[in-house]
Each structure stands twice: as C-alpha cells, then as structure tokens.
PDB file of C-alpha atoms in Angstrom:
ATOM      1  CA  MET U1267     102.363   7.171-140.528  1.00  0.00           C
ATOM      2  CA  PRO U1268     105.593   5.740-139.088  1.00  0.00           C
ATOM      3  CA  ARG U1269     108.253   8.044-137.752  1.00  0.00           C
ATOM      4  CA  ARG U1270     111.229   8.910-139.925  1.00  0.00           C
ATOM      5  CA  ARG U1271     114.559   7.318-139.035  1.00  0.00           C
ATOM      6  CA  ILE U1272     116.921   9.597-137.153  1.00  0.00           C
ATOM      7  CA  GLY U1273     119.669   9.057-139.715  1.00  0.00           C
ATOM      8  CA  PHE U1274     123.456   9.306-139.781  1.00  0.00           C
ATOM      9  CA  TRP U1275     123.838  13.078-139.632  1.00  0.00           C
ATOM     10  CA  TYR U1276     121.530  13.559-136.664  1.00  0.00           C
ATOM     11  CA  ARG U1277     123.261  10.775-134.764  1.00  0.00           C
ATOM     12  CA  PHE U1278     126.650  12.249-135.647  1.00  0.00           C
ATOM     13  CA  ALA U1279     125.540  15.702-134.457  1.00  0.00           C
ATOM     14  CA  ALA U1280     124.302  14.117-131.230  1.00  0.00           C
ATOM     15  CA  VAL U1281     127.673  12.430-130.672  1.00  0.00           C
ATOM     16  CA  LEU U1282     129.383  15.807-131.053  1.00  0.00           C
ATOM     17  CA  CYS U1283     126.972  17.960-129.037  1.00  0.00           C
ATOM     18  CA  LYS U1284     125.448  15.822-126.290  1.00  0.00           C
ATOM     19  CA  PRO U1285     128.618  15.405-124.187  1.00  0.00           C
ATOM     20  CA  TRP U1286     129.093  19.179-124.054  1.00  0.00           C
ATOM     21  CA  LEU U1287     125.454  19.752-123.165  1.00  0.00           C
ATOM     22  CA  VAL U1288     125.572  17.142-120.410  1.00  0.00           C
ATOM     23  CA  VAL U1289     128.669  18.777-118.909  1.00  0.00           C
ATOM     24  CA  LEU U1290     127.497  22.386-119.196  1.00  0.00           C
ATOM     25  CA  ILE U1291     123.864  22.188-118.067  1.00  0.00           C
ATOM     26  CA  LYS U1292     121.704  20.115-115.781  1.00  0.00           C
ATOM     27  CA  ARG U1293     118.293  19.014-117.039  1.00  0.00           C
ATOM     28  CA  ASP U1294     114.755  19.385-115.732  1.00  0.00           C
ATOM     29  CA  TRP U1295     112.653  17.922-118.539  1.00  0.00           C
ATOM     30  CA  ARG U1296     108.935  17.355-118.214  1.00  0.00           C
ATOM     31  CA  GLY U1297     106.041  16.644-120.549  1.00  0.00           C
ATOM     32  CA  MET U1298     107.872  14.332-122.938  1.00  0.00           C
ATOM     33  CA  GLU U1299     104.760  12.122-122.908  1.00  0.00           C
ATOM     34  CA  HIS U1300     103.011  14.813-124.973  1.00  0.00           C
ATOM     35  CA  ILE U1301     105.420  14.341-127.887  1.00  0.00           C
ATOM     36  CA  PRO U1302     103.479  12.186-130.385  1.00  0.00           C
ATOM     37  CA  ALA U1303     104.936   8.729-130.924  1.00  0.00           C
ATOM     38  CA  GLU U1304     103.812   8.629-134.561  1.00  0.00           C
ATOM     39  CA  GLY U1305     102.778  10.993-137.325  1.00  0.00           C
ATOM     40  CA  GLY U1306     103.656  14.537-138.224  1.00  0.00           C
ATOM     41  CA  PHE U1307     103.360  17.380-135.760  1.00  0.00           C
ATOM     42  CA  ILE U1308     104.630  20.846-134.857  1.00  0.00           C
ATOM     43  CA  THR U1309     106.313  22.059-131.722  1.00  0.00           C
ATOM     44  CA  ALA U1310     106.030  25.765-130.880  1.00  0.00           C
ATOM     45  CA  VAL U1311     108.954  26.787-128.669  1.00  0.00           C
ATOM     46  CA  ASN U1312     110.015  30.052-127.029  1.00  0.00           C
ATOM     47  CA  HIS U1313     113.479  31.375-127.903  1.00  0.00           C
ATOM     48  CA  ASN U1314     115.697  33.181-125.398  1.00  0.00           C
ATOM     49  CA  SER U1315     119.299  32.147-126.101  1.00  0.00           C
ATOM     50  CA  HIS U1316     121.575  31.212-128.987  1.00  0.00           C
ATOM     51  CA  VAL U1317     122.247  28.003-127.031  1.00  0.00           C
ATOM     52  CA  ASP U1318     118.642  26.870-126.663  1.00  0.00           C
ATOM     53  CA  PRO U1319     118.288  25.269-130.136  1.00  0.00           C
ATOM     54  CA  PHE U1320     120.957  22.761-129.102  1.00  0.00           C
ATOM     55  CA  ALA U1321     119.541  22.301-125.595  1.00  0.00           C
ATOM     56  CA  TYR U1322     115.991  21.877-126.894  1.00  0.00           C
ATOM     57  CA  ALA U1323     117.109  19.551-129.704  1.00  0.00           C
ATOM     58  CA  HIS U1324     118.716  17.400-126.989  1.00  0.00           C
ATOM     59  CA  PHE U1325     115.356  17.143-125.218  1.00  0.00           C
ATOM     60  CA  GLN U1326     113.479  16.153-128.330  1.00  0.00           C
ATOM     61  CA  TYR U1327     116.207  13.843-129.617  1.00  0.00           C
ATOM     62  CA  ASN U1328     115.846  11.897-126.382  1.00  0.00           C
ATOM     63  CA  SER U1329     112.104  11.623-127.041  1.00  0.00           C
ATOM     64  CA  GLY U1330     112.878   9.696-130.220  1.00  0.00           C
ATOM     65  CA  ARG U1331     111.272  12.348-132.469  1.00  0.00           C
ATOM     66  CA  VAL U1332     113.993  14.577-133.855  1.00  0.00           C
ATOM     67  CA  PRO U1333     112.994  18.146-134.798  1.00  0.00           C
ATOM     68  CA  ARG U1334     113.449  19.829-138.165  1.00  0.00           C
ATOM     69  CA  PHE U1335     114.206  23.460-137.412  1.00  0.00           C
ATOM     70  CA  LEU U1336     113.627  26.408-139.724  1.00  0.00           C
ATOM     71  CA  ALA U1337     116.991  28.164-140.039  1.00  0.00           C
ATOM     72  CA  LYS U1338     118.615  30.976-142.023  1.00  0.00           C
ATOM     73  CA  SER U1339     119.469  29.893-145.557  1.00  0.00           C
ATOM     74  CA  GLY U1340     123.067  31.098-145.199  1.00  0.00           C
ATOM     75  CA  LEU U1341     123.813  28.231-142.790  1.00  0.00           C
ATOM     76  CA  PHE U1342     123.176  25.680-145.545  1.00  0.00           C
ATOM     77  CA  LYS U1343     125.657  26.931-148.104  1.00  0.00           C
ATOM     78  CA  GLU U1344     129.166  25.665-147.456  1.00  0.00           C
ATOM     79  CA  GLY U1345     131.457  23.612-145.267  1.00  0.00           C
ATOM     80  CA  PHE U1346     130.747  21.220-142.442  1.00  0.00           C
ATOM     81  CA  VAL U1347     127.916  23.300-140.975  1.00  0.00           C
ATOM     82  CA  GLY U1348     126.123  23.393-144.327  1.00  0.00           C
ATOM     83  CA  ALA U1349     126.542  19.656-144.786  1.00  0.00           C
ATOM     84  CA  ALA U1350     125.223  19.020-141.272  1.00  0.00           C
ATOM     85  CA  MET U1351     122.225  21.311-141.768  1.00  0.00           C
ATOM     86  CA  ARG U1352     121.322  19.571-145.017  1.00  0.00           C
ATOM     87  CA  GLY U1353     122.068  16.111-143.671  1.00  0.00           C
ATOM     88  CA  THR U1354     119.887  16.552-140.571  1.00  0.00           C
ATOM     89  CA  GLY U1355     116.975  17.751-142.697  1.00  0.00           C
ATOM     90  CA  GLN U1356     116.728  21.293-141.364  1.00  0.00           C
ATOM     91  CA  ILE U1357     114.594  23.695-143.408  1.00  0.00           C
ATOM     92  CA  PRO U1358     116.219  26.786-144.978  1.00  0.00           C
ATOM     93  CA  VAL U1359     114.417  30.110-144.662  1.00  0.00           C
ATOM     94  CA  TYR U1360     115.046  32.580-147.506  1.00  0.00           C
ATOM     95  CA  ARG U1361     114.075  35.957-146.114  1.00  0.00           C
ATOM     96  CA  GLU U1362     112.972  38.805-148.361  1.00  0.00           C
ATOM     97  CA  SER U1363     113.388  36.825-151.584  1.00  0.00           C
ATOM     98  CA  THR U1364     111.316  35.030-154.213  1.00  0.00           C
ATOM     99  CA  ASP U1365     112.027  31.783-152.292  1.00  0.00           C
ATOM    100  CA  ALA U1366     110.545  33.089-149.035  1.00  0.00           C
ATOM    101  CA  LEU U1367     107.527  30.746-149.272  1.00  0.00           C
ATOM    102  CA  SER U1368     109.667  27.648-149.866  1.00  0.00           C
ATOM    103  CA  ALA U1369     110.172  27.185-146.114  1.00  0.00           C
ATOM    104  CA  PHE U1370     106.402  27.159-145.619  1.00  0.00           C
ATOM    105  CA  ARG U1371     105.964  24.528-148.335  1.00  0.00           C
ATOM    106  CA  ALA U1372     108.881  22.473-146.987  1.00  0.00           C
ATOM    107  CA  ALA U1373     107.423  22.549-143.473  1.00  0.00           C
ATOM    108  CA  ILE U1374     104.061  21.301-144.757  1.00  0.00           C
ATOM    109  CA  ASP U1375     105.782  18.531-146.741  1.00  0.00           C
ATOM    110  CA  ALA U1376     107.788  17.469-143.677  1.00  0.00           C
ATOM    111  CA  VAL U1377     104.674  17.286-141.480  1.00  0.00           C
ATOM    112  CA  GLU U1378     102.801  15.338-144.130  1.00  0.00           C
ATOM    113  CA  ARG U1379     105.722  12.880-144.288  1.00  0.00           C
ATOM    114  CA  GLY U1380     105.247  12.243-140.588  1.00  0.00           C
ATOM    115  CA  GLU U1381     108.055  14.422-139.235  1.00  0.00           C
ATOM    116  CA  CYS U1382     108.256  17.033-136.499  1.00  0.00           C
ATOM    117  CA  VAL U1383     108.870  20.651-137.455  1.00  0.00           C
ATOM    118  CA  ALA U1384     110.056  22.849-134.592  1.00  0.00           C
ATOM    119  CA  PHE U1385     108.948  26.469-134.850  1.00  0.00           C
ATOM    120  CA  TYR U1386     110.276  29.454-132.970  1.00  0.00           C
ATOM    121  CA  PRO U1387     107.103  31.479-133.619  1.00  0.00           C
ATOM    122  CA  GLU U1388     108.729  34.711-132.408  1.00  0.00           C
ATOM    123  CA  GLY U1389     111.139  34.441-135.332  1.00  0.00           C
ATOM    124  CA  THR U1390     114.135  35.614-133.300  1.00  0.00           C
ATOM    125  CA  LEU U1391     115.454  35.857-129.756  1.00  0.00           C
ATOM    126  CA  THR U1392     112.941  37.505-127.472  1.00  0.00           C
ATOM    127  CA  ARG U1393     113.518  41.191-126.863  1.00  0.00           C
ATOM    128  CA  ASP U1394     111.247  41.270-123.842  1.00  0.00           C
ATOM    129  CA  PRO U1395     113.377  42.752-121.029  1.00  0.00           C
ATOM    130  CA  ASP U1396     112.339  39.931-118.664  1.00  0.00           C
ATOM    131  CA  GLY U1397     112.653  37.103-121.173  1.00  0.00           C
ATOM    132  CA  TRP U1398     108.949  36.426-121.755  1.00  0.00           C
ATOM    133  CA  PRO U1399     107.719  35.388-125.213  1.00  0.00           C
ATOM    134  CA  MET U1400     106.999  38.244-127.624  1.00  0.00           C
ATOM    135  CA  THR U1401     104.235  38.579-130.165  1.00  0.00           C
ATOM    136  CA  ALA U1402     104.741  35.914-132.818  1.00  0.00           C
ATOM    137  CA  LYS U1403     104.658  35.456-136.559  1.00  0.00           C
ATOM    138  CA  THR U1404     101.911  33.328-138.090  1.00  0.00           C
ATOM    139  CA  GLY U1405     103.976  30.605-139.816  1.00  0.00           C
ATOM    140  CA  ALA U1406     103.343  27.870-137.253  1.00  0.00           C
ATOM    141  CA  ALA U1407      99.602  28.567-137.242  1.00  0.00           C
ATOM    142  CA  ARG U1408      99.515  28.562-141.031  1.00  0.00           C
ATOM    143  CA  VAL U1409     101.176  25.127-141.256  1.00  0.00           C
ATOM    144  CA  ALA U1410      98.994  23.779-138.438  1.00  0.00           C
ATOM    145  CA  LEU U1411      95.746  24.894-140.066  1.00  0.00           C
ATOM    146  CA  GLN U1412      96.873  23.685-143.475  1.00  0.00           C
ATOM    147  CA  THR U1413      97.794  20.189-142.252  1.00  0.00           C
ATOM    148  CA  ARG U1414      95.570  19.928-139.141  1.00  0.00           C
ATOM    149  CA  CYS U1415      98.508  18.334-137.345  1.00  0.00           C
ATOM    150  CA  PRO U1416      98.985  18.457-133.556  1.00  0.00           C
ATOM    151  CA  VAL U1417     100.699  21.584-132.228  1.00  0.00           C
ATOM    152  CA  ILE U1418     102.698  20.837-129.082  1.00  0.00           C
ATOM    153  CA  PRO U1419     103.511  23.957-127.023  1.00  0.00           C
ATOM    154  CA  VAL U1420     106.927  23.864-125.380  1.00  0.00           C
ATOM    155  CA  ALA U1421     108.462  26.297-122.903  1.00  0.00           C
ATOM    156  CA  GLN U1422     112.130  26.361-121.979  1.00  0.00           C
ATOM    157  CA  TRP U1423     114.218  28.331-119.493  1.00  0.00           C
ATOM    158  CA  GLY U1424     117.821  28.140-118.349  1.00  0.00           C
ATOM    159  CA  ALA U1425     119.868  28.228-121.535  1.00  0.00           C
ATOM    160  CA  ASN U1426     119.431  31.999-121.338  1.00  0.00           C
ATOM    161  CA  GLU U1427     121.182  31.927-117.961  1.00  0.00           C
ATOM    162  CA  LEU U1428     124.105  30.092-119.527  1.00  0.00           C
ATOM    163  CA  LEU U1429     124.233  32.496-122.472  1.00  0.00           C
ATOM    164  CA  PRO U1430     121.907  35.509-122.147  1.00  0.00           C
ATOM    165  CA  PRO U1431     120.360  36.957-125.310  1.00  0.00           C
ATOM    166  CA  TYR U1432     122.942  38.828-127.403  1.00  0.00           C
ATOM    167  CA  ALA U1433     125.711  38.117-124.861  1.00  0.00           C
ATOM    168  CA  LYS U1434     129.136  37.218-126.254  1.00  0.00           C
ATOM    169  CA  LYS U1435     130.452  35.107-123.375  1.00  0.00           C
ATOM    170  CA  PRO U1436     128.724  32.285-121.462  1.00  0.00           C
ATOM    171  CA  ASP U1437     128.286  32.286-117.702  1.00  0.00           C
ATOM    172  CA  LEU U1438     129.462  28.772-116.894  1.00  0.00           C
ATOM    173  CA  LEU U1439     129.421  28.773-113.099  1.00  0.00           C
ATOM    174  CA  PRO U1440     127.471  27.811-111.207  1.00  0.00           C
ATOM    175  CA  ARG U1441     126.178  25.106-113.534  1.00  0.00           C
ATOM    176  CA  LYS U1442     122.812  26.092-114.979  1.00  0.00           C
ATOM    177  CA  THR U1443     119.660  23.992-115.296  1.00  0.00           C
ATOM    178  CA  HIS U1444     117.794  23.745-118.586  1.00  0.00           C
ATOM    179  CA  HIS U1445     114.074  23.494-117.842  1.00  0.00           C
ATOM    180  CA  VAL U1446     111.769  22.159-120.563  1.00  0.00           C
ATOM    181  CA  LEU U1447     108.031  21.690-120.190  1.00  0.00           C
ATOM    182  CA  ALA U1448     105.967  20.310-123.083  1.00  0.00           C
ATOM    183  CA  GLY U1449     102.198  20.575-122.905  1.00  0.00           C
ATOM    184  CA  PRO U1450      99.249  18.795-124.507  1.00  0.00           C
ATOM    185  CA  PRO U1451      98.290  19.739-128.086  1.00  0.00           C
ATOM    186  CA  VAL U1452      96.775  23.186-128.514  1.00  0.00           C
ATOM    187  CA  ASP U1453      93.075  23.085-129.340  1.00  0.00           C
ATOM    188  CA  LEU U1454      92.712  24.746-132.742  1.00  0.00           C
ATOM    189  CA  ASP U1455      89.486  23.019-133.800  1.00  0.00           C
ATOM    190  CA  ARG U1456      87.496  26.257-134.013  1.00  0.00           C
ATOM    191  CA  PHE U1457      89.857  27.583-136.690  1.00  0.00           C
ATOM    192  CA  TYR U1458      89.514  24.651-139.075  1.00  0.00           C
ATOM    193  CA  GLY U1459      87.365  24.957-142.184  1.00  0.00           C
ATOM    194  CA  HIS U1460      87.638  28.747-142.401  1.00  0.00           C
ATOM    195  CA  GLU U1461      89.456  30.964-144.852  1.00  0.00           C
ATOM    196  CA  MET U1462      92.978  31.630-143.590  1.00  0.00           C
ATOM    197  CA  THR U1463      92.677  35.389-143.337  1.00  0.00           C
ATOM    198  CA  PRO U1464      95.336  37.466-141.550  1.00  0.00           C
ATOM    199  CA  GLU U1465      92.883  37.951-138.673  1.00  0.00           C
ATOM    200  CA  LEU U1466      92.266  34.199-138.319  1.00  0.00           C
ATOM    201  CA  LEU U1467      95.978  33.394-138.428  1.00  0.00           C
ATOM    202  CA  LYS U1468      96.716  36.104-135.877  1.00  0.00           C
ATOM    203  CA  GLU U1469      94.093  34.742-133.490  1.00  0.00           C
ATOM    204  CA  ALA U1470      95.327  31.152-133.887  1.00  0.00           C
ATOM    205  CA  THR U1471      98.895  32.330-133.287  1.00  0.00           C
ATOM    206  CA  GLU U1472      97.837  34.106-130.101  1.00  0.00           C
ATOM    207  CA  VAL U1473      96.211  30.886-128.855  1.00  0.00           C
ATOM    208  CA  ILE U1474      99.434  28.944-129.516  1.00  0.00           C
ATOM    209  CA  MET U1475     101.614  31.564-127.828  1.00  0.00           C
ATOM    210  CA  ALA U1476      99.274  31.765-124.834  1.00  0.00           C
ATOM    211  CA  ALA U1477      99.838  28.029-124.311  1.00  0.00           C
ATOM    212  CA  VAL U1478     103.627  28.437-124.554  1.00  0.00           C
ATOM    213  CA  THR U1479     103.587  31.418-122.169  1.00  0.00           C
ATOM    214  CA  GLY U1480     101.425  29.555-119.689  1.00  0.00           C
ATOM    215  CA  LEU U1481     103.954  26.720-119.574  1.00  0.00           C
ATOM    216  CA  LEU U1482     106.771  29.203-119.040  1.00  0.00           C
ATOM    217  CA  GLU U1483     104.822  30.747-116.160  1.00  0.00           C
ATOM    218  CA  GLU U1484     104.700  27.294-114.592  1.00  0.00           C
ATOM    219  CA  ILE U1485     108.458  26.827-115.000  1.00  0.00           C
ATOM    220  CA  ARG U1486     109.334  30.252-113.627  1.00  0.00           C
ATOM    221  CA  GLY U1487     106.646  30.433-110.963  1.00  0.00           C
ATOM    222  CA  GLU U1488     105.811  33.941-112.129  1.00  0.00           C
ATOM    223  CA  LYS U1489     103.053  35.693-114.021  1.00  0.00           C
ATOM    224  CA  ALA U1490     103.797  36.942-117.524  1.00  0.00           C
ATOM    225  CA  PRO U1491     102.803  40.484-118.584  1.00  0.00           C
ATOM    226  CA  GLU U1492      99.199  40.740-119.737  1.00  0.00           C
ATOM    227  CA  THR U1493     100.303  42.172-123.084  1.00  0.00           C
ATOM    228  CA  PRO U1494     103.223  40.450-124.841  1.00  0.00           C
ATOM    229  CA  TYR U1495     106.158  42.593-125.892  1.00  0.00           C
ATOM    230  CA  ASP U1496     105.651  43.755-129.486  1.00  0.00           C
ATOM    231  CA  PRO U1497     108.879  44.689-131.327  1.00  0.00           C
ATOM    232  CA  ARG U1498     106.975  46.502-134.061  1.00  0.00           C
ATOM    233  CA  ARG U1499     105.062  48.623-131.569  1.00  0.00           C
ATOM    234  CA  GLU U1500     108.288  49.315-129.673  1.00  0.00           C
ATOM    235  CA  ARG U1501     109.995  50.491-132.896  1.00  0.00           C
ATOM    236  CA  ILE U1502     107.103  52.854-133.579  1.00  0.00           C
ATOM    237  CA  GLU U1503     107.243  54.200-130.037  1.00  0.00           C
ATOM    238  CA  GLN U1504     111.011  54.592-130.278  1.00  0.00           C
ATOM    239  CA  ARG U1505     110.643  56.614-133.499  1.00  0.00           C
ATOM    240  CA  ARG U1506     108.050  58.799-131.818  1.00  0.00           C
ATOM    241  CA  ARG U1507     110.332  59.369-128.836  1.00  0.00           C
ATOM    242  CA  THR U1508     113.235  60.188-131.132  1.00  0.00           C
ATOM    243  CA  GLN U1509     111.141  62.642-133.137  1.00  0.00           C
ATOM    244  CA  ALA U1510     109.816  64.244-129.945  1.00  0.00           C
ATOM    245  CA  GLU U1511     113.334  64.627-128.572  1.00  0.00           C
ATOM    246  CA  ALA U1512     114.550  66.112-131.860  1.00  0.00           C
ATOM    247  CA  ALA U1513     111.637  68.559-131.897  1.00  0.00           C
ATOM    248  CA  SER U1514     112.335  69.479-128.277  1.00  0.00           C
ATOM    249  CA  GLN U1515     116.005  70.085-129.019  1.00  0.00           C
ATOM    250  CA  THR U1516     115.108  72.184-132.069  1.00  0.00           C
ATOM    251  CA  ALA U1517     112.675  74.246-130.011  1.00  0.00           C
ATOM    252  CA  ALA U1518     115.272  74.686-127.281  1.00  0.00           C
ATOM    253  CA  GLY U1519     117.840  75.775-129.865  1.00  0.00           C
ATOM    254  CA  SER U1520     115.420  78.270-131.399  1.00  0.00           C
ATOM    255  CA  GLY U1521     114.622  79.608-127.937  1.00  0.00           C
ATOM    256  CA  ALA U1522     118.303  80.027-127.175  1.00  0.00           C
ATOM    257  CA  GLU U1523     118.831  81.913-130.429  1.00  0.00           C
ATOM    258  CA  THR U1524     115.889  84.199-129.633  1.00  0.00           C
ATOM    259  CA  ASP U1525     117.188  84.828-126.120  1.00  0.00           C
ATOM    260  CA  GLY U1526     120.632  85.505-127.544  1.00  0.00           C
ATOM    261  CA  ALA U1527     119.244  87.957-130.042  1.00  0.00           C
ATOM    262  CA  GLN U1528     117.318  89.723-127.289  1.00  0.00           C
ATOM    263  CA  ILE U1529     120.460  89.929-125.140  1.00  0.00           C
ATOM    264  CA  ASP U1530     122.514  91.180-128.074  1.00  0.00           C
ATOM    265  CA  GLY U1531     119.826  93.744-128.834  1.00  0.00           C
ATOM    266  CA  ALA U1532     119.711  94.936-125.223  1.00  0.00           C
ATOM    267  CA  GLU U1533     123.492  95.197-125.031  1.00  0.00           C
ATOM    268  CA  SER U1534     123.580  97.059-128.331  1.00  0.00           C
ATOM    269  CA  GLY U1535     120.905  99.450-127.042  1.00  0.00           C
ATOM    270  CA  ARG U1536     122.860 100.086-123.838  1.00  0.00           C
ATOM    271  CA  ALA U1537     125.971 100.740-125.853  1.00  0.00           C
ATOM    272  CA  ARG U1538     124.194 103.295-128.046  1.00  0.00           C
ATOM    273  CA  THR U1539     122.735 104.984-124.970  1.00  0.00           C
ATOM    274  CA  GLY U1540     126.167 105.144-123.398  1.00  0.00           C
ATOM    275  CA  ARG U1541     127.719 106.705-126.496  1.00  0.00           C
ATOM    276  CA  ALA U1542     124.947 109.258-126.737  1.00  0.00           C
ATOM    277  CA  LYS U1543     125.352 110.204-123.067  1.00  0.00           C
ATOM    278  CA  THR U1544     129.136 110.619-123.466  1.00  0.00           C
ATOM    279  CA  SER U1545     128.635 112.796-126.519  1.00  0.00           C
ATOM    280  CA  HIS U1546     126.113 114.975-124.677  1.00  0.00           C
ATOM    281  CA  GLU U1547     128.435 115.392-121.675  1.00  0.00           C
ATOM    282  CA  GLY U1548     131.269 116.373-123.988  1.00  0.00           C
ATOM    283  CA  GLU U1549     129.185 119.094-125.639  1.00  0.00           C
ATOM    284  CA  SER U1550     128.121 120.431-122.245  1.00  0.00           C
ATOM    285  CA  GLY U1551     131.773 120.744-121.215  1.00  0.00           C
ATOM    286  CA  LYS U1552     132.481 122.917-124.223  1.00  0.00           C
TER     287      LYS U1552
END
C-alpha cells in the first residue's frame, strides 16, 4: 500500500516548528533505515519530556513517514491548535468515556490505510526517577496483534535535558542533543493466532517495551533497572506508607495520652499525700 501524502497541515506545522527545533537542539539520529518505506506500521516510543513529541516528529517527518499521534481529545476542540491537530490527522483519545475505544478503532483504521501510528505505550511522561521507561499500557500491542503490522521500537533521549519532566522552564544552555535510535521490527509472531487475553497483551507489551528499553540503554550507555517502574505499584506502596505513618502517629498520640494520664495521676496522688501529711501535723500540734 502506498504511503499517504504528508499534506498541507503537516507541512505547515513543519515550517513553524522545524526552525525552532534546529536552533534549540542538536541531533543524533540513527536507525531511520528501519522505518518502513511503504505500508502501515506502529512506532513504540518512550516519553520523557513535553518537548519530545515535537523532537520525535521532526525525526520521523525527515524519514518521509509522518506519525499520527494519539493525543488528548481536548486538544482537538477549538482554535488553531484544534485545527492543526485535525488537519495533521492526529488521533483523539477520549479517556473515561463511552468514546474511549474510538482511538483504538481509529489507530487500526490508520494502519490499515498504510499510515504510521506513533504510540507512547507508557501513556504519560515517565515517572521513573532516572528517566527509564515505565510499565506500559497494552494499546500498541492490541493494534499490532489486530493488524499484524510491523512494530518499530524507538528510544529517545535529550529532550528531557532541554525540558525535564514536569519542569516549567527549559534549560537552553548549553545546547542539548536529541538522540533517537530506531530498531528493527519487534518479533511478535508467537502471539499471532491466539485469543487476545489480558495476559497475552501484557506479555506482548513487555516484549515491545523491552526492545525500546534496550535501545535506550544503547543511547545512554547504561543498564536499565531489572524491573520497570510501575506507577500503580508505587501508588499502592505510597498508600501503605501513609497508612503506616498515620497508625504510628495515632499510636504515639495514644501513648502520650496514657503517659500524661499516669503523670497526672502520680501528681494528684502526691498532692493528696501532701495534704494528708499537713493535716496530720496540724492535729499533732494541737
């Protein structure tokens, strides 16, 4: 299937954004030969900065295969941004609504039309303290197994040095380098032809994320943690710590009250003893 034309809106967005990206960040891009020249496919990309969708889109735009990102539905509603999101063919994600599955269907349709759909499988900026990929959601694996399209793992690093996760101001100097490394398609053959159970999707997702993490290890020259950061597990642990601290504080407060009561009781007893002794001495004087 031939590739889809880039179109006016994507070219217009490139005219607006590329000069800024060229000025702000240097580029170390590798693996572009793994981006399919024809047909639909998925890229699975790690996410560590609010800037990296633009930086990564620059990489893939230069490959000739523009990505269709999944993005929050609110960005599509009004104004220039909404027009640009619609015009460039991005895919709205309606979270916690009856339209939540529409993004999944739209992604499948886009792949079947011969387009590229770029997934951030983590679903949000990584919360790993060292910037490694977290555990991921299963959307990319679900689309891949449904369409049997190539899944290209992509790791990126450097945009997070320009604008760290959740930071409000960029760190412009010295000029940062945006590293991108795309790898060969992930081998998912063993998952085809089976019922897409939660367990199967989870395993396929782990295979995809292992490929992405391995590429990031190559970029960074470091070894990733053996167990990816899991936000859900961290929330559970945080609740447990909070409950334990609250219980400890309650126990400490109860202990203080008991100690106070014992002190008050002892002081009261000494006072009664003192009064009795004074009374006895007074009677003896008479």
